[in-house]
Amino acid sequence: MNLVPEWDYIYDQKNLHDKEKVYLKGKDKIVPPFRFGVEDVATKMWFHKLAYPGQCLTNSHLDIIFYYLRKKGKYAKEPKVKFTTTDCLFFKTIHALYEKFIAQKKNLSLITAQHAIADYIRGRKMLCGSPWHLCDHVFFIIHMETESHWILGRLNIEERRVYMYNSLSTAMKDSAAIKACQPFAVLLPHFFALFDEFKKENKPICLDPFEVVKVDGLPQQTSNDCGCFVASFAEYFIDMKPIPPIFDVEKHRDRLAVLFYKYARMKEVEFIDSEDEAPPKGPKKNLS
């Protein structure tokens, strides 16, 4: 795929996915950077890693993709699913809190309405965030550091279940994935108890951990494509489409790379910024 014809590749196109440095010296920069709301993209390698199978997606890729999924849900005229997403920082934040929580023998005083997790739940922490009590589902980006592997978590608030989507399912990987979901399952019920919006019919909210449920029958990756699988699993659910048993990862990567490149170019050419992407306005000058 020749995603951007004017970009100077150093190697033949068919061999690009095997190389780390694919651009001529000094030709990797995007000037000015492409602005994607939550983050700017200043290098062409960002698109290369997104487009070609076997390339590991980074926090930057997943944060940007899940930001646009949030926008899709928030601004759709007739959304099929009421949902919001989190980002990679949320995963790090809740895991850090869980480690403290366990180290301090499940000290509930650590769970407060002032914690960053509570701000996520209120919908205040991210661009295009929605209050969770207005959603039916919340998507989590989960990184299993010991396995160097991304999985998708989906909280069904009504069912009190965290559904785990793993594109590299083995007994060992599934065990590690369930462990990675525990901070969400254990801590979120306590955070929900802080908000009246999650209490129904004047009944106290249950503090029992959410059930973690493995989603079976998923297509499985054969290379380092877990990030693409995570993004696509979320999009299939949001669009209310069944996840196919055969997954053409190259097709999905091509589509994502082209969509983001075309959108960035359109913004440049037409000077388009949505309200949440526009740079903050400076203070008004006193003209008197």
PDB file of C-alpha atoms in Angstrom:
ATOM      1  CA  MET A   1       0.000   0.000   0.000  1.00  0.00           C
ATOM      2  CA  ASN A   2       1.389   3.383  -0.979  1.00  0.00           C
ATOM      3  CA  LEU A   3      -0.342   5.385   1.719  1.00  0.00           C
ATOM      4  CA  VAL A   4       1.346   8.719   1.074  1.00  0.00           C
ATOM      5  CA  PRO A   5       2.890   8.967  -2.415  1.00  0.00           C
ATOM      6  CA  GLU A   6       4.976  12.063  -1.665  1.00  0.00           C
ATOM      7  CA  TRP A   7       6.771  10.473   1.281  1.00  0.00           C
ATOM      8  CA  ASP A   8      10.295   9.218   0.546  1.00  0.00           C
ATOM      9  CA  TYR A   9      10.761   5.580   1.440  1.00  0.00           C
ATOM     10  CA  ILE A  10      14.219   4.116   1.692  1.00  0.00           C
ATOM     11  CA  TYR A  11      13.182   0.543   0.911  1.00  0.00           C
ATOM     12  CA  ASP A  12      10.960  -1.168  -1.613  1.00  0.00           C
ATOM     13  CA  GLN A  13       7.290  -1.031  -0.545  1.00  0.00           C
ATOM     14  CA  LYS A  14       6.814  -4.805  -0.278  1.00  0.00           C
ATOM     15  CA  ASN A  15       9.639  -5.044   2.278  1.00  0.00           C
ATOM     16  CA  LEU A  16       8.627  -2.096   4.442  1.00  0.00           C
ATOM     17  CA  HIS A  17       6.969  -4.125   7.175  1.00  0.00           C
ATOM     18  CA  ASP A  18      10.268  -5.870   7.875  1.00  0.00           C
ATOM     19  CA  LYS A  19      12.236  -2.674   8.540  1.00  0.00           C
ATOM     20  CA  GLU A  20      12.552  -0.368  11.516  1.00  0.00           C
ATOM     21  CA  LYS A  21      13.927   2.616   9.617  1.00  0.00           C
ATOM     22  CA  VAL A  22      12.038   2.969   6.377  1.00  0.00           C
ATOM     23  CA  TYR A  23      12.521   6.644   5.549  1.00  0.00           C
ATOM     24  CA  LEU A  24      15.429   8.563   4.099  1.00  0.00           C
ATOM     25  CA  LYS A  25      17.375  10.578   6.639  1.00  0.00           C
ATOM     26  CA  GLY A  26      15.491  13.756   7.520  1.00  0.00           C
ATOM     27  CA  LYS A  27      12.358  12.626   5.658  1.00  0.00           C
ATOM     28  CA  ASP A  28      10.447  11.160   8.596  1.00  0.00           C
ATOM     29  CA  LYS A  29       9.058  14.440   9.936  1.00  0.00           C
ATOM     30  CA  ILE A  30       5.543  15.740   9.377  1.00  0.00           C
ATOM     31  CA  VAL A  31       5.658  19.540   9.397  1.00  0.00           C
ATOM     32  CA  PRO A  32       3.437  20.899  10.758  1.00  0.00           C
ATOM     33  CA  PRO A  33       2.376  17.895  12.824  1.00  0.00           C
ATOM     34  CA  PHE A  34      -1.033  16.356  12.250  1.00  0.00           C
ATOM     35  CA  ARG A  35      -3.343  17.351  15.107  1.00  0.00           C
ATOM     36  CA  PHE A  36      -5.587  14.586  16.407  1.00  0.00           C
ATOM     37  CA  GLY A  37      -7.137  16.244  19.428  1.00  0.00           C
ATOM     38  CA  VAL A  38      -5.581  14.182  22.194  1.00  0.00           C
ATOM     39  CA  GLU A  39      -2.150  14.116  20.577  1.00  0.00           C
ATOM     40  CA  ASP A  40      -0.126  15.489  17.667  1.00  0.00           C
ATOM     41  CA  VAL A  41       1.547  13.120  15.199  1.00  0.00           C
ATOM     42  CA  ALA A  42       4.886  14.458  13.978  1.00  0.00           C
ATOM     43  CA  THR A  43       6.457  11.416  12.285  1.00  0.00           C
ATOM     44  CA  LYS A  44       5.542   9.304   9.269  1.00  0.00           C
ATOM     45  CA  MET A  45       6.573   6.182  11.174  1.00  0.00           C
ATOM     46  CA  TRP A  46       3.368   6.595  13.195  1.00  0.00           C
ATOM     47  CA  PHE A  47       1.402   5.801  10.034  1.00  0.00           C
ATOM     48  CA  HIS A  48       3.829   3.097   8.959  1.00  0.00           C
ATOM     49  CA  LYS A  49       3.402   1.243  12.270  1.00  0.00           C
ATOM     50  CA  LEU A  50      -0.377   1.568  11.958  1.00  0.00           C
ATOM     51  CA  ALA A  51      -0.550   0.431   8.333  1.00  0.00           C
ATOM     52  CA  TYR A  52       1.649  -2.671   8.198  1.00  0.00           C
ATOM     53  CA  PRO A  53       0.935  -6.075   9.812  1.00  0.00           C
ATOM     54  CA  GLY A  54       3.317  -7.236  12.491  1.00  0.00           C
ATOM     55  CA  GLN A  55       3.968  -3.707  13.802  1.00  0.00           C
ATOM     56  CA  CYS A  56       3.213  -3.105  17.493  1.00  0.00           C
ATOM     57  CA  LEU A  57       0.804  -0.237  18.076  1.00  0.00           C
ATOM     58  CA  THR A  58       1.806   2.240  20.777  1.00  0.00           C
ATOM     59  CA  ASN A  59      -0.100   4.125  23.478  1.00  0.00           C
ATOM     60  CA  SER A  60      -0.305   7.002  20.996  1.00  0.00           C
ATOM     61  CA  HIS A  61      -2.078   4.887  18.372  1.00  0.00           C
ATOM     62  CA  LEU A  62      -4.609   3.461  20.791  1.00  0.00           C
ATOM     63  CA  ASP A  63      -5.295   6.747  22.580  1.00  0.00           C
ATOM     64  CA  ILE A  64      -6.016   8.476  19.264  1.00  0.00           C
ATOM     65  CA  ILE A  65      -8.154   5.623  17.915  1.00  0.00           C
ATOM     66  CA  PHE A  66     -10.214   5.382  21.109  1.00  0.00           C
ATOM     67  CA  TYR A  67     -10.619   9.162  21.206  1.00  0.00           C
ATOM     68  CA  TYR A  68     -12.260   9.054  17.795  1.00  0.00           C
ATOM     69  CA  LEU A  69     -14.428   6.139  18.873  1.00  0.00           C
ATOM     70  CA  ARG A  70     -15.614   8.334  21.770  1.00  0.00           C
ATOM     71  CA  LYS A  71     -16.357  11.150  19.343  1.00  0.00           C
ATOM     72  CA  LYS A  72     -18.247   8.757  17.095  1.00  0.00           C
ATOM     73  CA  GLY A  73     -20.476   7.703  19.971  1.00  0.00           C
ATOM     74  CA  LYS A  74     -20.937  11.120  21.508  1.00  0.00           C
ATOM     75  CA  TYR A  75     -21.810  13.036  18.353  1.00  0.00           C
ATOM     76  CA  ALA A  76     -23.711  10.372  16.402  1.00  0.00           C
ATOM     77  CA  LYS A  77     -27.304  11.421  15.697  1.00  0.00           C
ATOM     78  CA  GLU A  78     -28.621   7.958  16.492  1.00  0.00           C
ATOM     79  CA  PRO A  79     -25.913   6.006  18.332  1.00  0.00           C
ATOM     80  CA  LYS A  80     -26.453   2.271  18.281  1.00  0.00           C
ATOM     81  CA  VAL A  81     -24.726   1.818  21.630  1.00  0.00           C
ATOM     82  CA  LYS A  82     -24.430   4.166  24.607  1.00  0.00           C
ATOM     83  CA  PHE A  83     -20.761   3.960  25.474  1.00  0.00           C
ATOM     84  CA  THR A  84     -17.579   5.774  26.285  1.00  0.00           C
ATOM     85  CA  THR A  85     -13.929   4.756  26.250  1.00  0.00           C
ATOM     86  CA  THR A  86     -10.899   5.303  28.431  1.00  0.00           C
ATOM     87  CA  ASP A  87      -7.238   5.745  27.517  1.00  0.00           C
ATOM     88  CA  CYS A  88      -3.882   4.206  28.358  1.00  0.00           C
ATOM     89  CA  LEU A  89      -3.430   6.572  31.295  1.00  0.00           C
ATOM     90  CA  PHE A  90      -6.609   5.241  32.878  1.00  0.00           C
ATOM     91  CA  PHE A  91      -5.150   1.730  32.819  1.00  0.00           C
ATOM     92  CA  LYS A  92      -1.916   2.908  34.456  1.00  0.00           C
ATOM     93  CA  THR A  93      -3.831   4.955  37.044  1.00  0.00           C
ATOM     94  CA  ILE A  94      -6.176   2.195  38.157  1.00  0.00           C
ATOM     95  CA  HIS A  95      -3.367  -0.386  38.269  1.00  0.00           C
ATOM     96  CA  ALA A  96      -1.220   1.922  40.408  1.00  0.00           C
ATOM     97  CA  LEU A  97      -4.140   2.465  42.780  1.00  0.00           C
ATOM     98  CA  TYR A  98      -4.834  -1.271  42.948  1.00  0.00           C
ATOM     99  CA  GLU A  99      -1.233  -2.001  43.928  1.00  0.00           C
ATOM    100  CA  LYS A 100      -1.551   0.505  46.793  1.00  0.00           C
ATOM    101  CA  PHE A 101      -4.957  -0.890  47.719  1.00  0.00           C
ATOM    102  CA  ILE A 102      -3.585  -4.427  48.042  1.00  0.00           C
ATOM    103  CA  ALA A 103      -0.336  -3.323  49.728  1.00  0.00           C
ATOM    104  CA  GLN A 104      -2.379  -1.449  52.351  1.00  0.00           C
ATOM    105  CA  LYS A 105      -4.649  -4.433  53.021  1.00  0.00           C
ATOM    106  CA  LYS A 106      -7.572  -3.139  50.943  1.00  0.00           C
ATOM    107  CA  ASN A 107      -7.573   0.323  52.458  1.00  0.00           C
ATOM    108  CA  LEU A 108     -10.880   1.855  51.310  1.00  0.00           C
ATOM    109  CA  SER A 109      -9.753   5.361  52.270  1.00  0.00           C
ATOM    110  CA  LEU A 110      -7.728   5.349  49.041  1.00  0.00           C
ATOM    111  CA  ILE A 111     -10.962   5.440  47.035  1.00  0.00           C
ATOM    112  CA  THR A 112     -12.217   9.027  47.068  1.00  0.00           C
ATOM    113  CA  ALA A 113     -14.325  11.345  44.939  1.00  0.00           C
ATOM    114  CA  GLN A 114     -11.186  13.454  44.417  1.00  0.00           C
ATOM    115  CA  HIS A 115      -9.198  10.646  42.782  1.00  0.00           C
ATOM    116  CA  ALA A 116      -8.445  10.805  39.036  1.00  0.00           C
ATOM    117  CA  ILE A 117     -10.516   7.644  38.505  1.00  0.00           C
ATOM    118  CA  ALA A 118     -13.560   9.503  39.830  1.00  0.00           C
ATOM    119  CA  ASP A 119     -12.938  12.268  37.303  1.00  0.00           C
ATOM    120  CA  TYR A 120     -12.958   9.707  34.498  1.00  0.00           C
ATOM    121  CA  ILE A 121     -16.279   8.374  35.791  1.00  0.00           C
ATOM    122  CA  ARG A 122     -17.705  11.893  35.831  1.00  0.00           C
ATOM    123  CA  GLY A 123     -16.623  12.297  32.195  1.00  0.00           C
ATOM    124  CA  ARG A 124     -14.272  15.171  33.004  1.00  0.00           C
ATOM    125  CA  LYS A 125     -10.850  13.629  32.471  1.00  0.00           C
ATOM    126  CA  MET A 126     -10.695  13.250  28.692  1.00  0.00           C
ATOM    127  CA  LEU A 127     -11.722  15.079  25.555  1.00  0.00           C
ATOM    128  CA  CYS A 128     -15.202  13.909  24.520  1.00  0.00           C
ATOM    129  CA  GLY A 129     -15.608  12.035  27.783  1.00  0.00           C
ATOM    130  CA  SER A 130     -19.143  11.132  28.861  1.00  0.00           C
ATOM    131  CA  PRO A 131     -20.382  10.544  32.417  1.00  0.00           C
ATOM    132  CA  TRP A 132     -20.452   6.806  32.881  1.00  0.00           C
ATOM    133  CA  HIS A 133     -23.924   6.767  34.425  1.00  0.00           C
ATOM    134  CA  LEU A 134     -25.246   7.890  31.019  1.00  0.00           C
ATOM    135  CA  CYS A 135     -23.556   4.946  29.281  1.00  0.00           C
ATOM    136  CA  ASP A 136     -24.310   1.248  29.073  1.00  0.00           C
ATOM    137  CA  HIS A 137     -20.737   0.215  28.233  1.00  0.00           C
ATOM    138  CA  VAL A 138     -17.229   1.461  28.961  1.00  0.00           C
ATOM    139  CA  PHE A 139     -14.236   0.265  26.923  1.00  0.00           C
ATOM    140  CA  PHE A 140     -10.809  -0.150  28.532  1.00  0.00           C
ATOM    141  CA  ILE A 141      -7.416  -0.357  26.832  1.00  0.00           C
ATOM    142  CA  ILE A 142      -5.471  -2.924  28.863  1.00  0.00           C
ATOM    143  CA  HIS A 143      -1.764  -3.618  28.504  1.00  0.00           C
ATOM    144  CA  MET A 144      -0.380  -6.853  29.907  1.00  0.00           C
ATOM    145  CA  GLU A 145       3.180  -5.681  30.509  1.00  0.00           C
ATOM    146  CA  THR A 146       4.599  -9.090  31.401  1.00  0.00           C
ATOM    147  CA  GLU A 147       3.258 -10.450  28.120  1.00  0.00           C
ATOM    148  CA  SER A 148       3.834  -7.317  25.974  1.00  0.00           C
ATOM    149  CA  HIS A 149       0.249  -7.705  24.846  1.00  0.00           C
ATOM    150  CA  TRP A 150      -2.836  -5.504  24.477  1.00  0.00           C
ATOM    151  CA  ILE A 151      -6.339  -6.734  25.276  1.00  0.00           C
ATOM    152  CA  LEU A 152      -9.727  -5.029  25.296  1.00  0.00           C
ATOM    153  CA  GLY A 153     -11.966  -4.781  28.336  1.00  0.00           C
ATOM    154  CA  ARG A 154     -15.651  -3.850  28.111  1.00  0.00           C
ATOM    155  CA  LEU A 155     -17.677  -3.073  31.209  1.00  0.00           C
ATOM    156  CA  ASN A 156     -21.397  -3.754  30.947  1.00  0.00           C
ATOM    157  CA  ILE A 157     -22.624  -1.512  33.759  1.00  0.00           C
ATOM    158  CA  GLU A 158     -26.082  -3.069  34.021  1.00  0.00           C
ATOM    159  CA  GLU A 159     -24.761  -6.637  34.144  1.00  0.00           C
ATOM    160  CA  ARG A 160     -21.821  -5.729  36.420  1.00  0.00           C
ATOM    161  CA  ARG A 161     -19.473  -7.692  34.178  1.00  0.00           C
ATOM    162  CA  VAL A 162     -16.125  -6.937  32.569  1.00  0.00           C
ATOM    163  CA  TYR A 163     -15.883  -8.729  29.238  1.00  0.00           C
ATOM    164  CA  MET A 164     -12.323  -9.618  28.243  1.00  0.00           C
ATOM    165  CA  TYR A 165     -11.358  -9.704  24.545  1.00  0.00           C
ATOM    166  CA  ASN A 166      -8.053 -11.513  24.014  1.00  0.00           C
ATOM    167  CA  SER A 167      -6.643 -12.055  20.514  1.00  0.00           C
ATOM    168  CA  LEU A 168      -3.893 -14.348  21.803  1.00  0.00           C
ATOM    169  CA  SER A 169      -5.816 -16.847  23.882  1.00  0.00           C
ATOM    170  CA  THR A 170      -3.822 -19.541  25.638  1.00  0.00           C
ATOM    171  CA  ALA A 171      -4.167 -20.831  29.180  1.00  0.00           C
ATOM    172  CA  MET A 172      -1.213 -18.707  30.296  1.00  0.00           C
ATOM    173  CA  LYS A 173      -2.274 -15.579  28.400  1.00  0.00           C
ATOM    174  CA  ASP A 174      -5.881 -15.863  29.594  1.00  0.00           C
ATOM    175  CA  SER A 175      -4.752 -16.202  33.202  1.00  0.00           C
ATOM    176  CA  ALA A 176      -2.585 -13.081  32.834  1.00  0.00           C
ATOM    177  CA  ALA A 177      -5.463 -11.260  31.124  1.00  0.00           C
ATOM    178  CA  ILE A 178      -7.894 -12.026  33.939  1.00  0.00           C
ATOM    179  CA  LYS A 179      -5.296 -10.775  36.422  1.00  0.00           C
ATOM    180  CA  ALA A 180      -4.929  -7.552  34.397  1.00  0.00           C
ATOM    181  CA  CYS A 181      -8.718  -7.035  34.625  1.00  0.00           C
ATOM    182  CA  GLN A 182      -8.835  -7.385  38.418  1.00  0.00           C
ATOM    183  CA  PRO A 183      -8.145  -3.708  39.248  1.00  0.00           C
ATOM    184  CA  PHE A 184     -11.209  -2.737  37.187  1.00  0.00           C
ATOM    185  CA  ALA A 185     -13.378  -5.477  38.660  1.00  0.00           C
ATOM    186  CA  VAL A 186     -12.399  -4.785  42.285  1.00  0.00           C
ATOM    187  CA  LEU A 187     -12.084  -0.992  42.455  1.00  0.00           C
ATOM    188  CA  LEU A 188     -14.827   0.312  40.168  1.00  0.00           C
ATOM    189  CA  PRO A 189     -17.738  -0.927  42.356  1.00  0.00           C
ATOM    190  CA  HIS A 190     -16.301   1.133  45.235  1.00  0.00           C
ATOM    191  CA  PHE A 191     -15.964   4.212  43.015  1.00  0.00           C
ATOM    192  CA  PHE A 192     -19.532   3.764  41.747  1.00  0.00           C
ATOM    193  CA  ALA A 193     -20.715   3.759  45.368  1.00  0.00           C
ATOM    194  CA  LEU A 194     -19.487   7.359  45.655  1.00  0.00           C
ATOM    195  CA  PHE A 195     -22.041   8.563  43.085  1.00  0.00           C
ATOM    196  CA  ASP A 196     -25.784   8.687  43.624  1.00  0.00           C
ATOM    197  CA  GLU A 197     -26.318   8.297  39.865  1.00  0.00           C
ATOM    198  CA  PHE A 198     -25.398   4.603  40.078  1.00  0.00           C
ATOM    199  CA  LYS A 199     -27.917   3.834  42.824  1.00  0.00           C
ATOM    200  CA  LYS A 200     -31.259   2.522  41.624  1.00  0.00           C
ATOM    201  CA  GLU A 201     -34.584   2.435  43.479  1.00  0.00           C
ATOM    202  CA  ASN A 202     -32.862   3.795  46.591  1.00  0.00           C
ATOM    203  CA  LYS A 203     -30.987   0.517  47.032  1.00  0.00           C
ATOM    204  CA  PRO A 204     -27.360   0.636  48.181  1.00  0.00           C
ATOM    205  CA  ILE A 205     -24.945  -0.216  45.412  1.00  0.00           C
ATOM    206  CA  CYS A 206     -23.272  -3.619  45.566  1.00  0.00           C
ATOM    207  CA  LEU A 207     -19.575  -3.542  46.460  1.00  0.00           C
ATOM    208  CA  ASP A 208     -18.868  -7.065  45.273  1.00  0.00           C
ATOM    209  CA  PRO A 209     -16.270  -7.240  42.480  1.00  0.00           C
ATOM    210  CA  PHE A 210     -17.533  -7.270  38.920  1.00  0.00           C
ATOM    211  CA  GLU A 211     -17.450 -10.652  37.231  1.00  0.00           C
ATOM    212  CA  VAL A 212     -14.713 -11.018  34.598  1.00  0.00           C
ATOM    213  CA  VAL A 213     -15.971 -12.928  31.552  1.00  0.00           C
ATOM    214  CA  LYS A 214     -13.761 -14.155  28.723  1.00  0.00           C
ATOM    215  CA  VAL A 215     -15.248 -13.627  25.249  1.00  0.00           C
ATOM    216  CA  ASP A 216     -14.820 -16.865  23.305  1.00  0.00           C
ATOM    217  CA  GLY A 217     -14.692 -17.533  19.574  1.00  0.00           C
ATOM    218  CA  LEU A 218     -12.535 -14.526  18.699  1.00  0.00           C
ATOM    219  CA  PRO A 219     -10.139 -14.473  15.745  1.00  0.00           C
ATOM    220  CA  GLN A 220      -6.565 -14.966  16.873  1.00  0.00           C
ATOM    221  CA  GLN A 221      -3.479 -13.004  15.906  1.00  0.00           C
ATOM    222  CA  THR A 222      -0.453 -14.670  14.327  1.00  0.00           C
ATOM    223  CA  SER A 223       1.937 -11.718  14.664  1.00  0.00           C
ATOM    224  CA  ASN A 224       2.342  -8.515  16.736  1.00  0.00           C
ATOM    225  CA  ASP A 225      -1.074  -7.148  15.768  1.00  0.00           C
ATOM    226  CA  CYS A 226      -2.849  -7.134  19.147  1.00  0.00           C
ATOM    227  CA  GLY A 227      -3.372  -3.353  19.115  1.00  0.00           C
ATOM    228  CA  CYS A 228      -5.242  -3.547  15.830  1.00  0.00           C
ATOM    229  CA  PHE A 229      -7.384  -6.401  17.173  1.00  0.00           C
ATOM    230  CA  VAL A 230      -8.229  -4.348  20.291  1.00  0.00           C
ATOM    231  CA  ALA A 231      -9.362  -1.350  18.218  1.00  0.00           C
ATOM    232  CA  SER A 232     -11.351  -3.504  15.806  1.00  0.00           C
ATOM    233  CA  PHE A 233     -13.073  -5.552  18.542  1.00  0.00           C
ATOM    234  CA  ALA A 234     -14.324  -2.293  20.082  1.00  0.00           C
ATOM    235  CA  GLU A 235     -15.521  -0.954  16.742  1.00  0.00           C
ATOM    236  CA  TYR A 236     -17.382  -4.152  15.872  1.00  0.00           C
ATOM    237  CA  PHE A 237     -19.294  -3.948  19.160  1.00  0.00           C
ATOM    238  CA  ILE A 238     -20.039  -0.230  18.784  1.00  0.00           C
ATOM    239  CA  ASP A 239     -21.413  -0.830  15.278  1.00  0.00           C
ATOM    240  CA  MET A 240     -23.375  -3.850  16.564  1.00  0.00           C
ATOM    241  CA  LYS A 241     -21.696  -6.154  14.064  1.00  0.00           C
ATOM    242  CA  PRO A 242     -20.575  -9.713  14.848  1.00  0.00           C
ATOM    243  CA  ILE A 243     -16.826 -10.205  15.039  1.00  0.00           C
ATOM    244  CA  PRO A 244     -15.884 -12.430  12.080  1.00  0.00           C
ATOM    245  CA  PRO A 245     -14.034 -15.678  12.798  1.00  0.00           C
ATOM    246  CA  ILE A 246     -11.528 -14.838  10.056  1.00  0.00           C
ATOM    247  CA  PHE A 247      -9.806 -11.500  10.586  1.00  0.00           C
ATOM    248  CA  ASP A 248      -7.947  -9.797   7.723  1.00  0.00           C
ATOM    249  CA  VAL A 249      -5.555  -7.730   9.820  1.00  0.00           C
ATOM    250  CA  GLU A 250      -3.931  -6.106   6.777  1.00  0.00           C
ATOM    251  CA  LYS A 251      -7.313  -4.834   5.600  1.00  0.00           C
ATOM    252  CA  HIS A 252      -8.124  -3.408   9.019  1.00  0.00           C
ATOM    253  CA  ARG A 253      -4.729  -1.710   9.328  1.00  0.00           C
ATOM    254  CA  ASP A 254      -4.974  -0.247   5.815  1.00  0.00           C
ATOM    255  CA  ARG A 255      -8.384   1.163   6.603  1.00  0.00           C
ATOM    256  CA  LEU A 256      -7.293   2.788   9.871  1.00  0.00           C
ATOM    257  CA  ALA A 257      -4.135   4.293   8.378  1.00  0.00           C
ATOM    258  CA  VAL A 258      -5.937   5.719   5.349  1.00  0.00           C
ATOM    259  CA  LEU A 259      -8.826   7.092   7.424  1.00  0.00           C
ATOM    260  CA  PHE A 260      -6.507   8.933   9.813  1.00  0.00           C
ATOM    261  CA  TYR A 261      -4.240  10.228   7.067  1.00  0.00           C
ATOM    262  CA  LYS A 262      -7.154  11.505   4.945  1.00  0.00           C
ATOM    263  CA  TYR A 263      -8.789  13.109   7.978  1.00  0.00           C
ATOM    264  CA  ALA A 264      -5.565  14.867   8.983  1.00  0.00           C
ATOM    265  CA  ARG A 265      -5.016  16.140   5.446  1.00  0.00           C
ATOM    266  CA  MET A 266      -8.605  17.341   5.224  1.00  0.00           C
ATOM    267  CA  LYS A 267      -8.177  19.286   8.455  1.00  0.00           C
ATOM    268  CA  GLU A 268      -5.034  20.893   7.077  1.00  0.00           C
ATOM    269  CA  VAL A 269      -6.534  21.843   3.729  1.00  0.00           C
ATOM    270  CA  GLU A 270      -9.917  22.992   5.003  1.00  0.00           C
ATOM    271  CA  PHE A 271      -8.715  24.363   8.376  1.00  0.00           C
ATOM    272  CA  ILE A 272     -11.248  22.202  10.177  1.00  0.00           C
ATOM    273  CA  ASP A 273     -11.159  21.766  13.940  1.00  0.00           C
ATOM    274  CA  SER A 274     -13.956  20.388  16.044  1.00  0.00           C
ATOM    275  CA  GLU A 275     -14.591  22.352  19.218  1.00  0.00           C
ATOM    276  CA  ASP A 276     -12.770  19.864  21.422  1.00  0.00           C
ATOM    277  CA  GLU A 277      -9.742  19.767  19.094  1.00  0.00           C
ATOM    278  CA  ALA A 278      -9.296  23.492  18.686  1.00  0.00           C
ATOM    279  CA  PRO A 279      -6.298  24.986  20.507  1.00  0.00           C
ATOM    280  CA  PRO A 280      -7.196  26.974  23.636  1.00  0.00           C
ATOM    281  CA  LYS A 281      -7.833  30.613  23.003  1.00  0.00           C
ATOM    282  CA  GLY A 282      -5.446  33.056  24.577  1.00  0.00           C
ATOM    283  CA  PRO A 283      -6.616  35.789  26.920  1.00  0.00           C
ATOM    284  CA  LYS A 284      -8.322  38.723  25.280  1.00  0.00           C
ATOM    285  CA  LYS A 285      -6.107  41.708  24.825  1.00  0.00           C
ATOM    286  CA  ASN A 286      -7.088  44.950  26.438  1.00  0.00           C
ATOM    287  CA  LEU A 287      -7.385  47.356  23.534  1.00  0.00           C
ATOM    288  CA  SER A 288      -8.033  50.436  25.623  1.00  0.00           C
TER     289      SER A 288
END
